[in-house]
């Protein structure tokens, strides 16, 4: 099993994701350069956080045009798991691989703090090992995480169970006080209609080791690994 | 050579939190009559042979704006036009491409 | 180049300095050379007024790999790893353009650490503003914070700590001091010492524009005729995206092994980088300005040389590696160009458009004269030490709430939540959690690093030597509270005009105070920065030496926070409980008095207290630890209670005065809490270290109850709900809304 982490110019959580996947989960990890038009030999792709291309124009917009993205799109189309974290989520939105758009945080400021999110869907490779309603604690760190989708689209997303996470309080209640950025309906993460592409604003890689205060984020990566292993078992068996 | 000038703003229905904050600031400075501040992006794109309104519109739709949340308008100026145009009447807006040539 | 007569004053030099230049060169400098002297012999680059005084600072230590004179100090942390550490001021740019001034301050200090070959892993900032009741100050403060966030968050270096203090005299001249810590393999340590004739001088990073040139008075006939000043900006604009690319590309370039030396092009740009690197190596450089990547056309030689465009580095590379290194930068989308060569003859020869525009020994440029300005003790100092009798505090609860809500003490959460403090997955103790930030170093697990920054203009205004001793002592205490032993410190000395004898006396006293403390505790000064001329219409800023200290933690998982953890823990004041109100926050906040002589540090007692704290953390005895400083015991216990959401009932030692018992201040006191079953062990250890302990009470409940032992009655003199305390403590959320 080999996991790929895309490196855009301006990514700044790429090394963190590599660290967690390689040293905490003990997996084979390869860095995927934004300028390479192909991604071969990987079983999952992570688009890390940061400020790809400085987030100039709009967060994630320029990165969505980079040479690697057609390959990421094709990988996703063939059912490959793709995870976008924070800026990676913004890139997936701008690339049209996930529905919706990001606005500036309603508080108009960058927000870095731990939040709680509730698992709303277990149909993605990254959440299938979790329980619906499970509450996870992990940090956010973003200035544009105010999720928006216009009305008909929002209805579709919700009906087709594409909302993967919502901001909630420590008890799992989805309340406005727990919404750190003004996201519509407290949406913290969404997935593609097939479920194999997931984007979320919180940083699971920053909550993957006890010493950093939470291991809730690691469950997403462990879920992915278990999902990939079960699929391999099916293929082999 | 021609320069296309593009203005991208949030759609009217989308909360423009930054615009609201600026409006508050203006009110605080005594400009209480100000009713609606919108913050957007301004882009200048220069091409040797100019751009058709259709092409400009496509550029906005595909990349320069996010059609889910933003709208845009643009006009084209020929080279060496020192004065900034003052438009009157309809501007090219949103998905209805109409370019105004300023002379 | 047209010959123009240029008066030395025009480039900021005195007639005496001009004579000195002529004597050292053996001729008159060309106009362009004079401009180069103007920037290199400026106070900012040349340390003319400070360098003799700074010799008093001890900079030796067993861990020291590189000290003052390098772009950053470097300390060995074991197993082949080292840290680079540096702090700098960006006060004047931040006063003119708060967002960009603060942002480029962050960018500049990051590149200083990068120049040592280190990956920047943490930022700290120490800020001083005028009072927040002034809307202008609030806007300025918000913009400075936004600038730090804008640059630091994008470049991906976590801002893990800092401090903000407020005083009217900073109104016209805020202080923005930024420190950066980097991590480097000891064998990959880079230097800024040019060497090897035949090696190439490579320019890397962003293009050069006219930004940052117009600050100093700069006028010649030629200039006025062209009237290009409108185009110039004395404020540099930072681009954190390019800064991030520069980090990655430079670390990759260093890994090729082909880089001999490197330096950031910051203040005085190409002039400073070429002359300093050549002077350090005792070599020369032949530079062709036509090869410098430019952003604008028609730039003159002096503009190219003095531009302070951001995100640029100068490298000395081996010829056969040059193309490989340039390719690394280009792969990251940056410019890279060979602009010259190293020569054996120590001469900096600069050509532009086929003409030699400067040819002089780099050491003459790099070694500005050193002055010993007049110093005289301010007479007012003594006056301020006397304290008239005040009535005892009638309303201790209101006084405590006022202290908690005062900007210096109040929670800085609305500020640090704007900073990405968790990127790079190292942050064990984020801002606000403990007295010092703690980073794990997974390369050396379970070891980690602790960082803190401290300085008090109020204390230094009242007694600069004691104030500086107290700042160093408090940094060490902050580190001890997370179990860290100090490795070294870097300082940033913010003062007024050094030609004012009172200012300069104060400066020398503060330097002496830092030196006293460093010698007493065995902590080296690994680098530093001096910022003079911090004055405005309201006069000079208070003398403000800021100390940033880094320490080593043996096991980050044992570092306690300041928060009370559970009910029924024992609350203990460690150290001599005696304190008084002289120079205290209480006097300032409640009585509006900045008076009294600060208590001095007894370093022997201080070291014993810190050793006890560190050792008991190592043994896992302490549940919480918090330095007892501004606002005294009452504020310290309130902060521990608010942080943990756990109340406490305590009885304070004290005499007849409640205000002294509650809010009296003294160094070397730490508030700890521990479980009942470890109390005996802790008492035994304290006896062994000869450290006095005072058991204050127990944690528990949702209230803070404080009584005074020898007070007129034994009922609590203060009884407040935690929610009330917490609400007062969050007062800054309105300022930074």
PDB file of N, CA, C and O in Angstrom, chain C residues 639-684:
ATOM      1  N   UNK C 639      -5.576  32.954  37.549  1.00  0.00           N
ATOM      2  CA  UNK C 639      -5.237  32.466  36.205  1.00  0.00           C
ATOM      3  C   UNK C 639      -5.231  30.937  36.152  1.00  0.00           C
ATOM      4  O   UNK C 639      -5.721  30.339  35.192  1.00  0.00           O
ATOM      5  N   UNK C 640      -4.687  30.295  37.191  1.00  0.00           N
ATOM      6  CA  UNK C 640      -4.667  28.829  37.234  1.00  0.00           C
ATOM      7  C   UNK C 640      -6.100  28.291  37.281  1.00  0.00           C
ATOM      8  O   UNK C 640      -6.415  27.275  36.645  1.00  0.00           O
ATOM      9  N   UNK C 641      -6.953  28.980  38.044  1.00  0.00           N
ATOM     10  CA  UNK C 641      -8.336  28.527  38.205  1.00  0.00           C
ATOM     11  C   UNK C 641      -9.120  28.716  36.907  1.00  0.00           C
ATOM     12  O   UNK C 641      -9.838  27.815  36.462  1.00  0.00           O
ATOM     13  N   UNK C 642      -8.953  29.886  36.268  1.00  0.00           N
ATOM     14  CA  UNK C 642      -9.665  30.147  35.005  1.00  0.00           C
ATOM     15  C   UNK C 642      -9.226  29.133  33.953  1.00  0.00           C
ATOM     16  O   UNK C 642     -10.051  28.550  33.245  1.00  0.00           O
ATOM     17  N   UNK C 643      -7.911  28.920  33.855  1.00  0.00           N
ATOM     18  CA  UNK C 643      -7.387  28.023  32.819  1.00  0.00           C
ATOM     19  C   UNK C 643      -7.933  26.614  32.974  1.00  0.00           C
ATOM     20  O   UNK C 643      -8.206  25.933  31.982  1.00  0.00           O
ATOM     21  N   UNK C 644      -8.089  26.160  34.212  1.00  0.00           N
ATOM     22  CA  UNK C 644      -8.531  24.791  34.425  1.00  0.00           C
ATOM     23  C   UNK C 644     -10.037  24.653  34.615  1.00  0.00           C
ATOM     24  O   UNK C 644     -10.558  23.540  34.617  1.00  0.00           O
ATOM     25  N   UNK C 645     -10.715  25.777  34.808  1.00  0.00           N
ATOM     26  CA  UNK C 645     -12.140  25.695  35.123  1.00  0.00           C
ATOM     27  C   UNK C 645     -12.371  25.025  36.470  1.00  0.00           C
ATOM     28  O   UNK C 645     -13.412  24.436  36.720  1.00  0.00           O
ATOM     29  N   UNK C 646     -11.374  25.131  37.337  1.00  0.00           N
ATOM     30  CA  UNK C 646     -11.452  24.529  38.677  1.00  0.00           C
ATOM     31  C   UNK C 646     -11.172  25.636  39.697  1.00  0.00           C
ATOM     32  O   UNK C 646     -10.162  26.325  39.588  1.00  0.00           O
ATOM     33  N   UNK C 647     -12.047  25.798  40.638  1.00  0.00           N
ATOM     34  CA  UNK C 647     -11.897  26.853  41.632  1.00  0.00           C
ATOM     35  C   UNK C 647     -10.885  26.491  42.704  1.00  0.00           C
ATOM     36  O   UNK C 647     -10.191  25.470  42.616  1.00  0.00           O
ATOM     37  N   UNK C 648     -10.805  27.343  43.732  1.00  0.00           N
ATOM     38  CA  UNK C 648      -9.876  27.084  44.825  1.00  0.00           C
ATOM     39  C   UNK C 648     -10.266  27.927  46.027  1.00  0.00           C
ATOM     40  O   UNK C 648     -10.926  28.956  45.885  1.00  0.00           O
ATOM     41  N   UNK C 649      -9.872  27.440  47.199  1.00  0.00           N
ATOM     42  CA  UNK C 649     -10.008  28.225  48.427  1.00  0.00           C
ATOM     43  C   UNK C 649      -8.618  28.321  49.021  1.00  0.00           C
ATOM     44  O   UNK C 649      -8.007  27.291  49.334  1.00  0.00           O
ATOM     45  N   UNK C 650      -8.105  29.540  49.144  1.00  0.00           N
ATOM     46  CA  UNK C 650      -6.733  29.700  49.604  1.00  0.00           C
ATOM     47  C   UNK C 650      -6.657  30.737  50.719  1.00  0.00           C
ATOM     48  O   UNK C 650      -7.467  31.653  50.796  1.00  0.00           O
ATOM     49  N   UNK C 651      -5.672  30.550  51.579  1.00  0.00           N
ATOM     50  CA  UNK C 651      -5.367  31.514  52.640  1.00  0.00           C
ATOM     51  C   UNK C 651      -3.962  32.026  52.374  1.00  0.00           C
ATOM     52  O   UNK C 651      -3.007  31.244  52.327  1.00  0.00           O
ATOM     53  N   UNK C 652      -3.850  33.329  52.147  1.00  0.00           N
ATOM     54  CA  UNK C 652      -2.553  33.884  51.794  1.00  0.00           C
ATOM     55  C   UNK C 652      -1.808  34.315  53.044  1.00  0.00           C
ATOM     56  O   UNK C 652      -2.410  34.848  53.979  1.00  0.00           O
ATOM     57  N   UNK C 653      -0.491  34.100  53.053  1.00  0.00           N
ATOM     58  CA  UNK C 653       0.289  34.646  54.158  1.00  0.00           C
ATOM     59  C   UNK C 653       0.317  36.153  54.007  1.00  0.00           C
ATOM     60  O   UNK C 653       0.163  36.672  52.896  1.00  0.00           O
ATOM     61  N   UNK C 654       0.484  36.857  55.075  1.00  0.00           N
ATOM     62  CA  UNK C 654       0.556  38.306  54.941  1.00  0.00           C
ATOM     63  C   UNK C 654       0.355  38.970  56.266  1.00  0.00           C
ATOM     64  O   UNK C 654      -0.107  38.355  57.233  1.00  0.00           O
ATOM     65  N   UNK C 655       0.704  40.219  56.297  1.00  0.00           N
ATOM     66  CA  UNK C 655       0.589  40.976  57.525  1.00  0.00           C
ATOM     67  C   UNK C 655      -0.738  41.691  57.578  1.00  0.00           C
ATOM     68  O   UNK C 655      -1.773  41.150  57.206  1.00  0.00           O
ATOM     69  N   UNK C 656      -0.672  42.939  57.944  1.00  0.00           N
ATOM     70  CA  UNK C 656      -1.899  43.665  58.179  1.00  0.00           C
ATOM     71  C   UNK C 656      -2.540  44.155  56.882  1.00  0.00           C
ATOM     72  O   UNK C 656      -3.723  44.430  56.857  1.00  0.00           O
ATOM     73  N   UNK C 657      -1.760  44.240  55.803  1.00  0.00           N
ATOM     74  CA  UNK C 657      -2.333  44.824  54.580  1.00  0.00           C
ATOM     75  C   UNK C 657      -2.794  43.740  53.620  1.00  0.00           C
ATOM     76  O   UNK C 657      -2.036  42.866  53.210  1.00  0.00           O
ATOM     77  N   UNK C 658      -4.060  43.877  53.222  1.00  0.00           N
ATOM     78  CA  UNK C 658      -4.608  42.903  52.281  1.00  0.00           C
ATOM     79  C   UNK C 658      -4.034  43.106  50.885  1.00  0.00           C
ATOM     80  O   UNK C 658      -3.779  42.147  50.167  1.00  0.00           O
ATOM     81  N   UNK C 659      -3.849  44.388  50.480  1.00  0.00           N
ATOM     82  CA  UNK C 659      -3.382  44.630  49.104  1.00  0.00           C
ATOM     83  C   UNK C 659      -2.021  43.987  48.861  1.00  0.00           C
ATOM     84  O   UNK C 659      -1.774  43.400  47.811  1.00  0.00           O
ATOM     85  N   UNK C 660      -1.144  44.084  49.868  1.00  0.00           N
ATOM     86  CA  UNK C 660       0.183  43.491  49.715  1.00  0.00           C
ATOM     87  C   UNK C 660       0.088  41.970  49.642  1.00  0.00           C
ATOM     88  O   UNK C 660       0.754  41.324  48.829  1.00  0.00           O
ATOM     89  N   UNK C 661      -0.743  41.407  50.520  1.00  0.00           N
ATOM     90  CA  UNK C 661      -0.890  39.954  50.532  1.00  0.00           C
ATOM     91  C   UNK C 661      -1.434  39.446  49.199  1.00  0.00           C
ATOM     92  O   UNK C 661      -0.976  38.440  48.668  1.00  0.00           O
ATOM     93  N   UNK C 662      -2.404  40.150  48.651  1.00  0.00           N
ATOM     94  CA  UNK C 662      -3.050  39.694  47.414  1.00  0.00           C
ATOM     95  C   UNK C 662      -2.215  39.998  46.178  1.00  0.00           C
ATOM     96  O   UNK C 662      -2.037  39.144  45.310  1.00  0.00           O
ATOM     97  N   UNK C 663      -1.740  41.233  46.103  1.00  0.00           N
ATOM     98  CA  UNK C 663      -1.208  41.716  44.826  1.00  0.00           C
ATOM     99  C   UNK C 663       0.270  42.089  44.867  1.00  0.00           C
ATOM    100  O   UNK C 663       0.806  42.591  43.881  1.00  0.00           O
ATOM    101  N   UNK C 664       0.935  41.877  45.997  1.00  0.00           N
ATOM    102  CA  UNK C 664       2.355  42.187  46.098  1.00  0.00           C
ATOM    103  C   UNK C 664       3.154  41.323  45.124  1.00  0.00           C
ATOM    104  O   UNK C 664       2.791  40.185  44.847  1.00  0.00           O
ATOM    105  N   UNK C 665       4.234  41.893  44.609  1.00  0.00           N
ATOM    106  CA  UNK C 665       5.032  41.168  43.618  1.00  0.00           C
ATOM    107  C   UNK C 665       6.453  40.958  44.109  1.00  0.00           C
ATOM    108  O   UNK C 665       6.994  41.778  44.851  1.00  0.00           O
ATOM    109  N   UNK C 666       7.018  39.842  43.695  1.00  0.00           N
ATOM    110  CA  UNK C 666       8.413  39.533  43.977  1.00  0.00           C
ATOM    111  C   UNK C 666       8.848  38.459  42.997  1.00  0.00           C
ATOM    112  O   UNK C 666       8.023  37.668  42.551  1.00  0.00           O
ATOM    113  N   UNK C 667      10.122  38.455  42.633  1.00  0.00           N
ATOM    114  CA  UNK C 667      10.585  37.401  41.718  1.00  0.00           C
ATOM    115  C   UNK C 667      10.689  36.054  42.446  1.00  0.00           C
ATOM    116  O   UNK C 667      10.508  35.983  43.663  1.00  0.00           O
ATOM    117  N   UNK C 668      10.965  35.019  41.702  1.00  0.00           N
ATOM    118  CA  UNK C 668      11.297  33.692  42.257  1.00  0.00           C
ATOM    119  C   UNK C 668      10.164  33.082  43.064  1.00  0.00           C
ATOM    120  O   UNK C 668      10.396  32.464  44.103  1.00  0.00           O
ATOM    121  N   UNK C 669       8.929  33.266  42.626  1.00  0.00           N
ATOM    122  CA  UNK C 669       7.799  32.620  43.293  1.00  0.00           C
ATOM    123  C   UNK C 669       6.988  31.879  42.233  1.00  0.00           C
ATOM    124  O   UNK C 669       6.697  32.431  41.166  1.00  0.00           O
ATOM    125  N   UNK C 670       6.634  30.655  42.523  1.00  0.00           N
ATOM    126  CA  UNK C 670       5.888  29.833  41.565  1.00  0.00           C
ATOM    127  C   UNK C 670       4.689  29.218  42.275  1.00  0.00           C
ATOM    128  O   UNK C 670       4.802  28.722  43.398  1.00  0.00           O
ATOM    129  N   UNK C 671       3.540  29.294  41.620  1.00  0.00           N
ATOM    130  CA  UNK C 671       2.305  28.705  42.154  1.00  0.00           C
ATOM    131  C   UNK C 671       2.161  27.303  41.556  1.00  0.00           C
ATOM    132  O   UNK C 671       2.118  27.156  40.341  1.00  0.00           O
ATOM    133  N   UNK C 672       2.118  26.287  42.417  1.00  0.00           N
ATOM    134  CA  UNK C 672       1.971  24.923  41.901  1.00  0.00           C
ATOM    135  C   UNK C 672       0.761  24.259  42.559  1.00  0.00           C
ATOM    136  O   UNK C 672       0.285  24.704  43.612  1.00  0.00           O
ATOM    137  N   UNK C 673       0.275  23.215  41.910  1.00  0.00           N
ATOM    138  CA  UNK C 673      -0.728  22.369  42.559  1.00  0.00           C
ATOM    139  C   UNK C 673      -0.288  20.928  42.391  1.00  0.00           C
ATOM    140  O   UNK C 673       0.395  20.581  41.417  1.00  0.00           O
ATOM    141  N   UNK C 674      -0.629  20.113  43.371  1.00  0.00           N
ATOM    142  CA  UNK C 674      -0.245  18.707  43.289  1.00  0.00           C
ATOM    143  C   UNK C 674      -1.245  17.858  44.071  1.00  0.00           C
ATOM    144  O   UNK C 674      -1.986  18.368  44.916  1.00  0.00           O
ATOM    145  N   UNK C 675      -1.238  16.580  43.758  1.00  0.00           N
ATOM    146  CA  UNK C 675      -2.152  15.668  44.445  1.00  0.00           C
ATOM    147  C   UNK C 675      -1.647  15.433  45.859  1.00  0.00           C
ATOM    148  O   UNK C 675      -0.446  15.484  46.122  1.00  0.00           O
ATOM    149  N   UNK C 676      -2.587  15.173  46.748  1.00  0.00           N
ATOM    150  CA  UNK C 676      -2.268  15.002  48.163  1.00  0.00           C
ATOM    151  C   UNK C 676      -1.166  13.961  48.386  1.00  0.00           C
ATOM    152  O   UNK C 676      -0.252  14.163  49.185  1.00  0.00           O
ATOM    153  N   UNK C 677      -1.245  12.864  47.607  1.00  0.00           N
ATOM    154  CA  UNK C 677      -0.304  11.767  47.894  1.00  0.00           C
ATOM    155  C   UNK C 677       1.132  12.067  47.447  1.00  0.00           C
ATOM    156  O   UNK C 677       2.040  11.324  47.757  1.00  0.00           O
ATOM    157  N   UNK C 678       1.345  13.154  46.686  1.00  0.00           N
ATOM    158  CA  UNK C 678       2.738  13.484  46.366  1.00  0.00           C
ATOM    159  C   UNK C 678       3.280  14.626  47.220  1.00  0.00           C
ATOM    160  O   UNK C 678       4.408  15.062  47.035  1.00  0.00           O
ATOM    161  N   UNK C 679       2.444  15.105  48.152  1.00  0.00           N
ATOM    162  CA  UNK C 679       2.849  16.264  48.952  1.00  0.00           C
ATOM    163  C   UNK C 679       4.105  15.973  49.776  1.00  0.00           C
ATOM    164  O   UNK C 679       5.045  16.782  49.795  1.00  0.00           O
ATOM    165  N   UNK C 680       4.141  14.819  50.432  1.00  0.00           N
ATOM    166  CA  UNK C 680       5.273  14.511  51.311  1.00  0.00           C
ATOM    167  C   UNK C 680       6.582  14.514  50.520  1.00  0.00           C
ATOM    168  O   UNK C 680       7.599  15.070  50.961  1.00  0.00           O
ATOM    169  N   UNK C 681       6.528  13.932  49.332  1.00  0.00           N
ATOM    170  CA  UNK C 681       7.721  13.875  48.489  1.00  0.00           C
ATOM    171  C   UNK C 681       8.166  15.292  48.097  1.00  0.00           C
ATOM    172  O   UNK C 681       9.356  15.620  48.124  1.00  0.00           O
ATOM    173  N   UNK C 682       7.186  16.125  47.794  1.00  0.00           N
ATOM    174  CA  UNK C 682       7.521  17.490  47.383  1.00  0.00           C
ATOM    175  C   UNK C 682       8.121  18.287  48.551  1.00  0.00           C
ATOM    176  O   UNK C 682       9.094  19.014  48.380  1.00  0.00           O
ATOM    177  N   UNK C 683       7.535  18.121  49.727  1.00  0.00           N
ATOM    178  CA  UNK C 683       8.078  18.815  50.909  1.00  0.00           C
ATOM    179  C   UNK C 683       9.516  18.383  51.167  1.00  0.00           C
ATOM    180  O   UNK C 683      10.381  19.215  51.466  1.00  0.00           O
ATOM    181  N   UNK C 684       9.774  17.093  51.017  1.00  0.00           N
ATOM    182  CA  UNK C 684      11.133  16.591  51.255  1.00  0.00           C
ATOM    183  C   UNK C 684      12.100  17.188  50.243  1.00  0.00           C
ATOM    184  O   UNK C 684      13.225  17.597  50.580  1.00  0.00           O
TER     185      UNK C 684
END
